CSV table of N, CA and C in Angstrom, one decimal:
chain,number,residue,atom,x,y,z
A,1,MET,N,-8.3,10.9,1.4
A,1,MET,CA,-7.9,9.8,2.5
A,1,MET,C,-7.7,8.5,2.0
A,2,LEU,N,-8.6,7.9,1.1
A,2,LEU,CA,-8.4,6.7,0.5
A,2,LEU,C,-7.0,6.6,-0.3
A,3,ASP,N,-6.5,7.9,-0.9
A,3,ASP,CA,-5.3,7.9,-1.6
A,3,ASP,C,-4.2,7.7,-0.8
A,4,ARG,N,-4.1,8.2,0.4
A,4,ARG,CA,-3.1,8.1,1.4
A,4,ARG,C,-3.0,6.6,2.2
A,5,ILE,N,-4.2,6.0,2.5
A,5,ILE,CA,-4.2,4.8,2.9
A,5,ILE,C,-3.7,3.9,1.8
A,6,SER,N,-4.0,4.0,0.7
A,6,SER,CA,-3.7,3.1,-0.3
A,6,SER,C,-2.2,3.2,-0.6
A,7,LEU,N,-1.6,4.5,-0.5
A,7,LEU,CA,-0.2,4.5,-0.7
A,7,LEU,C,0.6,3.8,0.4
A,8,ILE,N,0.1,4.0,1.7
A,8,ILE,CA,0.8,3.4,2.9
A,8,ILE,C,0.9,2.0,2.7
A,9,LEU,N,-0.3,1.2,2.3
A,9,LEU,CA,-0.4,-0.1,1.9
A,9,LEU,C,0.7,-0.6,0.8
A,10,VAL,N,0.7,0.3,-0.2
A,10,VAL,CA,1.7,0.0,-1.3
A,10,VAL,C,3.2,-0.1,-0.8
A,11,VAL,N,3.4,1.0,0.1
A,11,VAL,CA,4.6,1.2,0.7
A,11,VAL,C,5.1,-0.1,1.5
A,12,ILE,N,4.1,-0.6,2.4
A,12,ILE,CA,4.3,-1.7,3.1
A,12,ILE,C,4.6,-3.0,2.1
A,13,GLY,N,3.7,-3.0,1.1
A,13,GLY,CA,3.9,-4.2,0.2
A,13,GLY,C,5.3,-4.0,-0.4
A,14,ALA,N,5.7,-2.9,-0.6
A,14,ALA,CA,6.9,-2.6,-1.3
A,14,ALA,C,8.2,-3.1,-0.4
A,15,ILE,N,7.9,-2.9,0.8
A,15,ILE,CA,8.9,-3.2,1.7
A,15,ILE,C,8.9,-4.7,1.9
A,16,ASN,N,7.7,-5.3,2.0
A,16,ASN,CA,7.6,-6.9,2.1
A,16,ASN,C,8.5,-7.5,0.9
A,17,TRP,N,8.1,-6.9,-0.2
A,17,TRP,CA,8.8,-7.7,-1.5
A,17,TRP,C,10.2,-7.3,-1.4
A,18,GLY,N,10.6,-6.2,-1.0
A,18,GLY,CA,12.2,-6.0,-0.8
A,18,GLY,C,12.7,-6.9,0.1
A,19,SER,N,12.2,-7.1,1.2
A,19,SER,CA,12.8,-8.2,2.1
A,19,SER,C,12.8,-9.5,1.4
A,20,ILE,N,11.8,-9.9,0.6
A,20,ILE,CA,11.9,-11.0,-0.1
A,20,ILE,C,13.0,-11.2,-1.2
A,21,GLY,N,13.0,-10.1,-1.7
A,21,GLY,CA,14.2,-10.1,-2.9
A,21,GLY,C,15.3,-10.0,-2.4
A,22,LEU,N,15.7,-9.3,-1.1
A,22,LEU,CA,17.1,-9.3,-0.7
A,22,LEU,C,17.5,-10.2,0.3
A,23,PHE,N,16.8,-10.8,1.0
A,23,PHE,CA,16.9,-11.8,2.2
A,23,PHE,C,16.1,-12.9,2.3
A,24,LYS,N,15.2,-13.2,1.1
A,24,LYS,CA,14.2,-14.3,1.1
A,24,LYS,C,13.6,-14.6,2.3
A,25,PHE,N,12.9,-13.2,2.8
A,25,PHE,CA,12.4,-13.4,3.9
A,25,PHE,C,10.8,-12.4,3.9
A,26,ASP,N,9.9,-13.3,4.1
A,26,ASP,CA,8.6,-12.9,3.9
A,26,ASP,C,8.1,-12.2,5.2
A,27,ILE,N,8.0,-11.0,5.4
A,27,ILE,CA,7.4,-10.3,6.7
A,27,ILE,C,6.1,-10.7,6.9
A,28,VAL,N,5.1,-10.6,5.9
A,28,VAL,CA,3.8,-10.8,6.1
A,28,VAL,C,3.6,-12.3,6.6
A,29,ALA,N,4.1,-13.2,6.0
A,29,ALA,CA,4.0,-14.6,6.1
A,29,ALA,C,4.6,-15.1,7.6
A,30,TRP,N,5.8,-14.3,8.0
A,30,TRP,CA,6.3,-14.5,9.2
A,30,TRP,C,5.5,-14.1,10.6
A,31,ILE,N,4.7,-12.7,10.4
A,31,ILE,CA,3.9,-12.4,11.3
A,31,ILE,C,2.6,-13.2,11.4
A,32,CYS,N,2.2,-13.6,10.1
A,32,CYS,CA,0.8,-14.2,10.2
A,32,CYS,C,0.6,-15.7,10.2
A,33,GLY,N,1.7,-16.4,10.2
A,33,GLY,CA,1.8,-17.9,10.4
A,33,GLY,C,2.0,-18.6,9.1
A,34,GLY,N,2.7,-18.0,7.8
A,34,GLY,CA,3.0,-18.6,6.8
A,34,GLY,C,2.0,-18.0,5.5
A,35,GLN,N,2.5,-18.3,4.3
A,35,GLN,CA,1.8,-17.8,3.1
A,35,GLN,C,0.5,-18.1,2.9
A,36,GLY,N,-0.1,-19.3,3.4
A,36,GLY,CA,-1.4,-19.9,3.2
A,36,GLY,C,-2.2,-19.7,4.3
A,37,ALA,N,-1.8,-18.9,5.4
A,37,ALA,CA,-2.7,-18.5,6.4
A,37,ALA,C,-3.6,-17.4,5.8
A,38,ILE,N,-4.9,-17.6,6.5
A,38,ILE,CA,-5.9,-16.8,6.0
A,38,ILE,C,-5.7,-15.3,6.2
A,39,LEU,N,-4.9,-14.8,7.2
A,39,LEU,CA,-4.6,-13.5,7.5
A,39,LEU,C,-3.7,-13.0,6.7
A,40,SER,N,-2.8,-14.0,6.3
A,40,SER,CA,-1.6,-13.5,5.3
A,40,SER,C,-2.4,-13.2,4.0
A,41,ARG,N,-3.1,-14.2,3.5
A,41,ARG,CA,-4.0,-13.9,2.2
A,41,ARG,C,-4.7,-12.7,2.1
A,42,ILE,N,-5.6,-12.5,3.4
A,42,ILE,CA,-6.2,-11.2,3.3
A,42,ILE,C,-5.2,-9.9,3.1
A,43,ILE,N,-4.2,-9.9,3.9
A,43,ILE,CA,-3.3,-8.8,3.8
A,43,ILE,C,-2.7,-8.8,2.3
A,44,TYR,N,-2.3,-9.8,1.7
A,44,TYR,CA,-1.8,-9.6,0.4
A,44,TYR,C,-2.9,-9.2,-0.4
A,45,THR,N,-4.0,-9.6,-0.3
A,45,THR,CA,-5.2,-9.0,-1.2
A,45,THR,C,-5.6,-7.5,-0.9
A,46,VAL,N,-5.5,-7.1,0.3
A,46,VAL,CA,-5.6,-5.8,0.6
A,46,VAL,C,-4.7,-4.9,0.0
A,47,VAL,N,-3.5,-5.3,0.1
A,47,VAL,CA,-2.2,-4.6,-0.6
A,47,VAL,C,-2.3,-4.5,-2.1
A,48,ALA,N,-2.9,-5.7,-2.6
A,48,ALA,CA,-3.0,-5.6,-4.1
A,48,ALA,C,-4.1,-4.7,-4.6
A,49,LEU,N,-5.2,-4.5,-3.8
A,49,LEU,CA,-6.3,-3.6,-4.1
A,49,LEU,C,-5.8,-2.4,-4.0
A,50,ALA,N,-5.0,-2.0,-3.0
A,50,ALA,CA,-4.5,-0.6,-2.7
A,50,ALA,C,-3.5,-0.4,-4.1
A,51,GLY,N,-2.8,-1.1,-4.4
A,51,GLY,CA,-2.0,-1.0,-5.6
A,51,GLY,C,-2.6,-0.8,-6.9
A,52,ILE,N,-3.8,-1.4,-7.0
A,52,ILE,CA,-4.7,-1.2,-8.2
A,52,ILE,C,-5.4,0.0,-8.1
A,53,TRP,N,-5.6,0.4,-6.9
A,53,TRP,CA,-6.3,1.9,-6.7
A,53,TRP,C,-5.1,3.0,-7.1
A,54,CYS,N,-4.0,2.8,-6.5
A,54,CYS,CA,-2.8,3.7,-6.8
A,54,CYS,C,-2.7,3.8,-8.2
A,55,LEU,N,-2.9,2.8,-9.2
A,55,LEU,CA,-2.9,3.0,-10.4
A,55,LEU,C,-3.6,4.1,-11.1
A,56,SER,N,-4.9,4.6,-10.2
A,56,SER,CA,-5.8,5.6,-10.6
A,56,SER,C,-4.8,7.1,-10.5
A,57,LEU,N,-4.0,7.0,-9.7
A,57,LEU,CA,-3.1,8.1,-9.5
A,57,LEU,C,-2.3,8.6,-10.6
A,58,LEU,N,-1.8,7.6,-11.3
A,58,LEU,CA,-1.2,7.9,-12.7
A,58,LEU,C,-2.1,8.5,-13.9
A,59,PHE,N,-3.4,8.5,-13.8
A,59,PHE,CA,-4.1,8.9,-14.9
A,59,PHE,C,-5.0,10.2,-14.4
A,60,ARG,N,-4.7,10.7,-13.2
A,60,ARG,CA,-5.5,11.7,-12.8
A,60,ARG,C,-4.9,13.0,-13.4
A,61,GLU,N,-5.6,14.1,-13.4
A,61,GLU,CA,-5.2,15.4,-13.5
A,61,GLU,C,-4.6,16.0,-12.4
A,62,ASN,N,-3.6,16.9,-12.4
A,62,ASN,CA,-3.1,17.4,-11.3
A,62,ASN,C,-4.3,18.2,-10.6
A,63,GLU,N,-4.2,17.8,-9.2
A,63,GLU,CA,-5.4,18.7,-8.5
A,63,GLU,C,-4.9,19.6,-7.6
A,64,VAL,N,-5.3,20.7,-7.3
A,64,VAL,CA,-5.0,21.7,-6.5
A,64,VAL,C,-5.4,21.3,-4.8
A,65,LEU,N,-4.2,21.1,-4.1
A,65,LEU,CA,-4.5,20.7,-2.8
A,65,LEU,C,-4.7,21.7,-1.9
A,66,GLU,N,-5.9,21.4,-1.2
A,66,GLU,CA,-6.4,22.5,-0.2
A,66,GLU,C,-5.5,22.3,1.0
A,67,VAL,N,-5.2,23.6,1.5
A,67,VAL,CA,-4.7,23.8,2.8
A,67,VAL,C,-5.4,23.9,4.0
A,68,HIS,N,-5.4,22.8,5.0
A,68,HIS,CA,-6.5,22.8,5.9
A,68,HIS,C,-6.0,23.7,7.0
A,69,ASN,N,-5.1,24.4,7.1
A,69,ASN,CA,-5.0,25.2,8.1
A,69,ASN,C,-5.4,26.6,7.9
A,70,GLY,N,-6.3,26.9,7.0
A,70,GLY,CA,-6.6,28.2,6.8
A,70,GLY,C,-6.1,29.1,5.7
A,71,GLU,N,-4.9,28.5,5.3
A,71,GLU,CA,-4.2,29.4,4.2
A,71,GLU,C,-4.6,29.0,2.7
A,72,GLN,N,-4.5,30.1,1.9
A,72,GLN,CA,-4.9,29.6,0.7
A,72,GLN,C,-3.9,29.7,-0.4
């Protein structure tokens, strides 16, 4: 579950960075009242922590996924 949440946050961060690169528009800063706003800084920090967590995905061995609908 933590892997999925982290991946979602990393994708959100990637979209924000894409909008900065393409349009010079920071979505998080726009929503939260600027880059220096405490809420923006919290969001940037949480996304950064999610990115660091996702680094662990690169170094894990392939895991067998469990199927939750009863099939094996």
